Short mmCIF file of C-alpha atoms in Angstrom, two decimals:
data_model
loop_
_atom_site.label_atom_id
_atom_site.label_comp_id
_atom_site.label_asym_id
_atom_site.label_seq_id
_atom_site.Cartn_x
_atom_site.Cartn_y
_atom_site.Cartn_z
CA MET S 1 23.22 32.23 -36.45
CA ASP S 2 23.33 29.22 -34.16
CA ASP S 3 20.51 26.74 -33.79
CA THR S 4 20.05 27.20 -30.05
CA GLY S 5 18.95 30.81 -29.84
CA ALA S 6 21.46 31.45 -27.04
CA ASP S 7 24.65 33.44 -26.80
CA PHE S 8 27.35 33.17 -24.14
CA ARG S 9 29.16 36.37 -23.20
CA VAL S 10 32.51 36.52 -21.44
CA LEU S 11 33.89 39.90 -22.61
CA GLY S 12 32.75 41.47 -19.37
CA PRO S 13 30.67 39.83 -16.62
CA VAL S 14 29.75 36.30 -17.70
CA GLU S 15 26.14 36.01 -18.84
CA VAL S 16 23.86 34.16 -21.24
CA LEU S 17 21.54 35.87 -23.70
CA ASP S 18 18.36 34.00 -24.60
CA ARG S 19 17.83 35.50 -28.05
CA ARG S 20 14.35 34.07 -28.37
CA SER S 21 13.07 36.20 -25.50
CA GLY S 22 15.77 38.89 -25.45
CA THR S 23 16.43 38.22 -21.75
CA TYR S 24 19.76 37.75 -20.00
CA VAL S 25 20.65 35.02 -17.54
CA VAL S 26 23.15 36.42 -15.04
CA PRO S 27 24.37 34.35 -12.08
CA SER S 28 24.11 36.35 -8.88
CA GLY S 29 26.75 34.76 -6.67
CA ALA S 30 30.52 34.70 -7.13
CA LYS S 31 30.66 30.89 -7.08
CA GLN S 32 27.92 30.64 -9.71
CA ARG S 33 29.71 33.16 -11.92
CA ALA S 34 33.01 31.31 -11.53
CA LEU S 35 31.33 27.99 -12.33
CA LEU S 36 29.60 29.33 -15.46
CA GLY S 37 32.82 31.04 -16.55
CA ALA S 38 34.76 27.79 -16.25
CA PHE S 39 32.11 25.90 -18.19
CA VAL S 40 32.12 28.45 -21.03
CA VAL S 41 35.92 28.58 -21.16
CA ARG S 42 36.02 24.77 -21.50
CA ALA S 43 32.75 24.31 -23.39
CA GLY S 44 32.38 20.80 -24.77
CA GLN S 45 35.02 19.37 -22.44
CA VAL S 46 34.39 17.32 -19.33
CA LEU S 47 35.68 19.18 -16.29
CA PRO S 48 36.59 16.80 -13.46
CA ALA S 49 35.00 17.57 -10.12
CA ASP S 50 38.33 18.13 -8.40
CA ARG S 51 39.31 20.72 -11.00
CA LEU S 52 36.05 22.60 -10.52
CA ILE S 53 36.50 22.45 -6.75
CA HIS S 54 39.94 24.02 -7.16
CA GLU S 55 38.44 26.66 -9.46
CA LEU S 56 35.83 27.64 -6.87
CA TRP S 57 37.76 27.33 -3.60
CA GLY S 58 41.45 27.18 -4.49
CA ASP S 59 43.72 25.33 -2.09
CA ARG S 60 41.26 25.61 0.81
CA PRO S 61 38.09 23.74 -0.18
CA PRO S 62 35.37 23.38 2.45
CA VAL S 63 34.50 20.15 4.18
CA GLY S 64 32.14 18.27 1.88
CA ALA S 65 33.37 20.19 -1.18
CA ALA S 66 32.05 17.53 -3.58
CA ASN S 67 28.51 17.92 -2.22
CA ALA S 68 28.84 21.72 -2.30
CA LEU S 69 29.96 21.57 -5.94
CA HIS S 70 27.03 19.31 -6.82
CA ALA S 71 24.66 21.82 -5.22
CA HIS S 72 26.21 24.71 -7.17
CA VAL S 73 25.96 22.79 -10.44
CA ALA S 74 22.30 21.94 -9.75
CA ARG S 75 21.53 25.59 -9.00
CA LEU S 76 23.28 26.77 -12.17
CA ARG S 77 21.52 24.11 -14.22
CA ARG S 78 18.13 25.39 -12.98
CA LEU S 79 19.16 28.96 -13.73
CA LEU S 80 20.07 28.10 -17.31
CA ASP S 81 17.19 25.67 -17.80
CA GLY S 82 15.26 26.54 -20.92
CA ALA S 83 17.56 29.34 -22.12
CA GLY S 84 17.78 28.92 -25.86
CA GLY S 85 15.34 26.02 -25.71
CA ARG S 86 17.64 23.34 -24.32
CA GLU S 87 19.48 21.96 -21.29
CA TRP S 88 23.12 22.96 -21.16
CA ILE S 89 24.95 21.18 -18.34
CA ALA S 90 25.42 17.43 -18.49
CA THR S 91 26.73 15.13 -15.78
CA ARG S 92 29.38 12.57 -16.61
CA SER S 93 31.09 9.91 -14.52
CA MET S 94 34.22 12.04 -14.16
CA GLY S 95 32.58 15.45 -13.81
CA TYR S 96 30.43 17.90 -15.72
CA LEU S 97 30.41 19.64 -19.07
CA LEU S 98 28.67 22.44 -20.90
CA ARG S 99 27.21 21.21 -24.18
CA PRO S 100 27.51 24.26 -26.48
CA GLY S 101 25.70 22.84 -29.47
CA GLY S 102 25.74 25.64 -32.06
CA ALA S 103 25.78 28.44 -29.49
CA GLY S 104 28.39 31.11 -30.03
CA THR S 105 30.28 33.46 -27.77
CA ASP S 106 31.17 37.12 -27.99
CA ALA S 107 34.83 36.03 -27.73
CA GLN S 108 34.49 34.07 -30.98
CA ARG S 109 33.02 37.08 -32.78
CA PHE S 110 35.79 39.25 -31.37
CA HIS S 111 38.43 36.86 -32.72
CA ARG S 112 36.82 36.82 -36.18
CA LEU S 113 36.46 40.59 -36.53
CA SER S 114 39.94 41.20 -35.18
CA ALA S 115 41.46 38.73 -37.65
CA GLU S 116 39.54 40.30 -40.55
CA GLY S 117 40.72 43.74 -39.49
CA ARG S 118 44.36 42.67 -39.37
CA ALA S 119 44.03 41.07 -42.79
CA ALA S 120 42.60 44.29 -44.29
CA LEU S 121 45.15 46.61 -42.68
CA GLY S 122 47.60 46.88 -45.56
CA ALA S 123 45.14 47.23 -48.43
CA ASP S 124 42.35 49.25 -46.81
CA PRO S 125 43.15 50.77 -43.39
CA VAL S 126 39.82 52.61 -43.22
CA HIS S 127 37.90 49.35 -43.60
CA ALA S 128 40.30 47.66 -41.19
CA ALA S 129 39.57 50.34 -38.59
CA ARG S 130 35.83 49.72 -38.91
CA LEU S 131 36.30 45.99 -38.36
CA LEU S 132 38.63 46.48 -35.39
CA THR S 133 36.31 49.06 -33.83
CA GLY S 134 33.47 46.56 -34.14
CA ALA S 135 35.58 43.90 -32.44
CA LEU S 136 36.43 46.16 -29.52
CA ALA S 137 32.82 47.30 -29.16
CA LEU S 138 31.91 43.76 -28.04
CA TRP S 139 33.73 44.33 -24.75
CA ARG S 140 31.55 45.32 -21.77
CA GLY S 141 34.34 45.32 -19.19
CA PRO S 142 37.27 43.11 -18.16
CA ALA S 143 36.95 39.57 -19.52
CA LEU S 144 35.13 37.19 -17.16
CA GLU S 145 34.70 40.02 -14.69
CA GLY S 146 33.52 38.80 -11.30
CA SER S 147 34.29 35.14 -12.02
CA GLY S 148 36.81 34.75 -9.22
CA GLN S 149 40.50 33.99 -9.25
CA GLY S 150 40.46 30.34 -10.30
CA PRO S 151 43.15 29.20 -12.74
CA LEU S 152 40.76 28.48 -15.64
CA CYS S 153 39.03 31.85 -15.64
CA THR S 154 42.18 33.78 -14.79
CA ALA S 155 44.22 32.28 -17.62
CA GLU S 156 41.44 32.88 -20.14
CA ALA S 157 40.88 36.44 -18.92
CA ASP S 158 44.59 37.20 -19.27
CA ARG S 159 44.68 35.73 -22.78
CA LEU S 160 41.65 37.72 -23.91
CA GLU S 161 43.01 40.94 -22.41
CA GLU S 162 46.27 40.51 -24.33
CA LEU S 163 44.29 40.02 -27.55
CA ARG S 164 42.22 43.10 -26.76
CA LEU S 165 45.34 45.23 -26.38
CA THR S 166 46.86 43.83 -29.56
CA THR S 167 43.64 44.65 -31.41
CA LEU S 168 43.67 48.14 -29.94
CA GLU S 169 47.23 48.67 -31.15
CA THR S 170 46.27 47.49 -34.62
CA LEU S 171 43.32 49.89 -34.62
CA TYR S 172 45.60 52.88 -33.99
CA ASP S 173 47.99 51.58 -36.62
CA ALA S 174 45.03 51.69 -39.03
CA HIS S 175 44.19 55.25 -37.92
CA LEU S 176 47.75 56.40 -38.59
CA ARG S 177 47.80 54.70 -41.99
CA SER S 178 44.62 56.57 -42.93
CA GLY S 179 45.92 59.98 -41.85
CA ARG S 180 44.16 60.33 -38.50
CA HIS S 181 47.32 61.12 -36.51
CA ALA S 182 45.90 64.30 -34.94
CA GLU S 183 43.00 62.35 -33.45
CA ALA S 184 45.18 59.40 -32.44
CA ALA S 185 47.88 61.38 -30.58
CA PRO S 186 45.86 62.27 -27.42
CA GLU S 187 44.31 58.81 -27.24
CA LEU S 188 47.71 57.18 -27.46
CA GLU S 189 48.93 59.47 -24.68
CA ARG S 190 46.16 58.09 -22.49
CA LEU S 191 46.88 54.50 -23.50
CA THR S 192 50.62 54.67 -22.83
CA ALA S 193 49.86 56.13 -19.42
CA GLY S 194 47.54 53.21 -18.68
CA HIS S 195 49.87 50.56 -20.12
CA PRO S 196 53.37 51.90 -19.42
CA THR S 197 55.29 48.80 -20.55
CA ARG S 198 53.72 48.23 -24.00
CA GLU S 199 56.34 49.32 -26.52
CA ARG S 200 53.99 49.18 -29.50
CA LEU S 201 51.81 51.92 -28.01
CA TYR S 202 54.84 54.17 -27.50
CA ASP S 203 55.91 53.49 -31.09
CA LEU S 204 52.51 54.54 -32.41
CA GLN S 205 52.42 57.62 -30.18
CA MET S 206 55.84 58.74 -31.40
CA LEU S 207 54.76 58.42 -35.03
CA ALA S 208 51.49 60.25 -34.40
CA LEU S 209 53.29 63.17 -32.71
CA TYR S 210 55.92 63.35 -35.43
CA ARG S 211 53.29 63.55 -38.15
CA CYS S 212 51.63 66.34 -36.18
CA GLY S 213 54.91 68.30 -36.42
CA ARG S 214 55.82 67.65 -32.77
CA GLN S 215 59.25 66.07 -33.15
CA THR S 216 60.57 67.14 -29.74
CA GLU S 217 57.56 65.63 -27.97
CA ALA S 218 57.93 62.43 -29.99
CA LEU S 219 61.54 62.09 -28.82
CA GLY S 220 60.37 62.79 -25.28
CA VAL S 221 58.00 59.82 -25.53
CA TYR S 222 60.99 57.60 -26.25
CA GLU S 223 62.71 58.77 -23.08
CA ARG S 224 59.55 58.17 -21.08
CA ALA S 225 59.22 54.69 -22.58
CA ARG S 226 62.84 53.94 -21.73
CA ARG S 227 62.36 55.00 -18.13
CA ASN S 228 59.12 53.05 -17.68
CA LEU S 229 60.52 49.90 -19.25
CA ARG S 230 63.62 50.01 -17.05
CA ASP S 231 61.56 50.64 -13.91
CA GLY S 232 58.78 48.19 -14.72
CA LEU S 233 60.55 45.34 -16.47
CA GLY S 234 64.25 46.01 -16.02
CA VAL S 235 64.86 46.15 -19.78
CA GLU S 236 65.84 48.72 -22.38
CA PRO S 237 63.58 49.58 -25.34
CA GLY S 238 63.63 46.99 -28.08
CA PRO S 239 65.09 47.45 -31.56
CA ALA S 240 61.81 48.57 -33.15
CA LEU S 241 61.44 51.49 -30.75
CA ARG S 242 65.11 52.45 -31.09
CA VAL S 243 64.80 52.44 -34.88
CA ARG S 244 61.73 54.68 -34.62
CA MET S 245 63.61 57.12 -32.40
CA GLU S 246 66.53 57.30 -34.86
CA ALA S 247 64.15 57.83 -37.78
CA ILE S 248 62.41 60.69 -36.00
CA LEU S 249 65.73 62.23 -34.99
CA HIS S 250 66.87 62.30 -38.63
CA HIS S 251 63.48 63.10 -40.25
CA ALA S 252 63.48 59.86 -42.23
CA PRO S 253 61.26 60.12 -45.34
CA ALA S 254 59.69 56.76 -44.48
CA LEU S 255 57.88 58.43 -41.57
CA ALA S 256 55.71 60.48 -43.90
CA LEU S 257 52.17 59.34 -44.51
CA ALA S 258 52.05 57.19 -47.62
CA ALA S 259 50.11 58.76 -50.45
CA PRO S 260 46.77 57.09 -51.14
CA PRO S 261 46.56 55.11 -54.36
CA PRO S 262 45.56 57.27 -57.33
CA VAL S 263 41.89 57.38 -58.15
CA LEU S 264 41.56 56.23 -61.74
CA PRO S 265 38.90 57.90 -63.88
CA ALA S 266 35.84 55.87 -64.59
CA PRO S 267 35.97 54.10 -67.96
CA PRO S 268 33.83 55.63 -70.71
CA PRO S 269 30.43 54.03 -71.19
CA ALA S 270 30.41 51.04 -73.49
CA ALA S 271 29.14 51.52 -77.05
CA GLY S 272 25.90 49.73 -76.39
CA PRO S 273 22.61 50.01 -74.58
CA ASP S 274 22.37 50.76 -70.92
CA PRO S 275 22.76 47.39 -69.17
CA GLY S 276 19.87 48.10 -66.87
CA PRO S 277 16.92 49.85 -68.62
CA SER S 278 14.16 50.58 -66.18
CA SER S 279 11.18 49.76 -68.41
CA VAL S 280 10.08 47.67 -71.37
CA ASP S 281 9.85 50.78 -73.56
CA GLU S 282 13.42 51.78 -72.74
CA LEU S 283 14.63 48.26 -73.47
CA GLY S 284 12.89 48.32 -76.86
CA ARG S 285 14.44 51.66 -77.78
CA ALA S 286 17.88 50.40 -76.70
CA ILE S 287 17.54 47.33 -78.91
CA ALA S 288 16.46 49.48 -81.87
CA ASP S 289 19.41 51.86 -81.38
CA LEU S 290 21.80 48.95 -81.23
CA GLY S 291 20.36 47.53 -84.47
CA GLU S 292 20.85 50.85 -86.24
CA ARG S 293 24.45 51.06 -85.09
CA ILE S 294 25.13 47.51 -86.24
CA GLU S 295 23.69 48.32 -89.69
CA ALA S 296 25.82 51.48 -89.94
CA LEU S 297 28.95 49.52 -89.02
CA GLY S 298 28.09 46.94 -91.66
CA ARG S 299 27.75 49.62 -94.34
CA GLU S 300 31.08 51.15 -93.30
CA GLN S 301 32.72 47.71 -93.45
CA GLN S 302 31.42 47.11 -97.01
CA ALA S 303 32.71 50.49 -98.18
CA LEU S 304 36.17 49.71 -96.79
CA ILE S 305 36.21 46.31 -98.49
CA LEU S 306 35.31 47.87 -101.86
CA ARG S 307 38.06 50.47 -101.47
CA PHE S 308 40.58 47.77 -100.55
CA ASN S 309 39.65 45.67 -103.59
CA HIS S 310 39.95 48.71 -105.88
CA LEU S 311 43.45 49.53 -104.61
CA THR S 312 44.76 45.98 -104.83
CA ALA S 313 43.40 45.55 -108.37
CA ALA S 314 45.61 48.44 -109.58
CA VAL S 315 48.83 46.90 -108.22
CA PRO S 316 50.87 44.77 -110.71
CA ASP S 317 51.36 41.05 -109.95
CA GLY S 318 54.34 40.31 -107.75
CA SER S 319 54.59 43.82 -106.35
CA ARG S 320 53.87 44.78 -102.79
CA LEU S 321 51.58 47.38 -101.38
CA PRO S 322 53.40 50.33 -99.79
CA GLN S 323 54.23 49.74 -96.15
CA ALA S 324 52.31 51.84 -93.70
#
């Protein structure tokens, strides 16, 4: 939890959540959205005025662009004034900056959950899928939606979209590892149609179909991928997709779903009292039972010692006891 009570959101239309009041601050105009988006993307960095002018107006700034930018900054500053209990935009000699303090962004949370999901993929794909689903649930639409076509916002939106797709691919990898190929197959069909040049999605779709017993359709996906890659990018499928096609063609054993790790039986209860008695009376009885068992073990130990002494006394000096 940050110390400002505010949250910047860029995984969709740019906005600010004042968590103290539960209200959202949403710039209404395209220039205001572009300006806030640029500030959030470069939070903590001074953005020179000429760079912000280029972000808002491109190569055709209006006459008096510096004054127009100053007016937009002043309007945005008033809009954000008081959100999270502080002032956000500071003026510097070279330009302006957003002072983030401890405020977080939905993009930061997305990065963290996505990284945790990837790390858990091999050991626990079900848990990984939960983390990755949570990461993707933070998205409300295209990143920085409505923030214009300036280079700062465009580059960041493209970067976040690539990370979103990579996370989505990892999510379906987790589904396949946990045996959910029947559910994944139709979704992957939709995703490959929407992203016809992403080889990883075709790879996952082929595996899902094969595990559903649909080998012919899986091979057909490879042909569709090959056609789309040649038409869209002018390239042939990469080695990973070709290897997958060959494995499916020859029913490679590696394509089968890996067996889950064996569930080991629970260890027997320890020879002692319950570690968590629920009352004083139960604790007293447990202590008494333990004392009785200790006394019984002591008596058994004494009997064994006496027997041992009796046997060794009957053995002549220098001889050895029989080997067990």
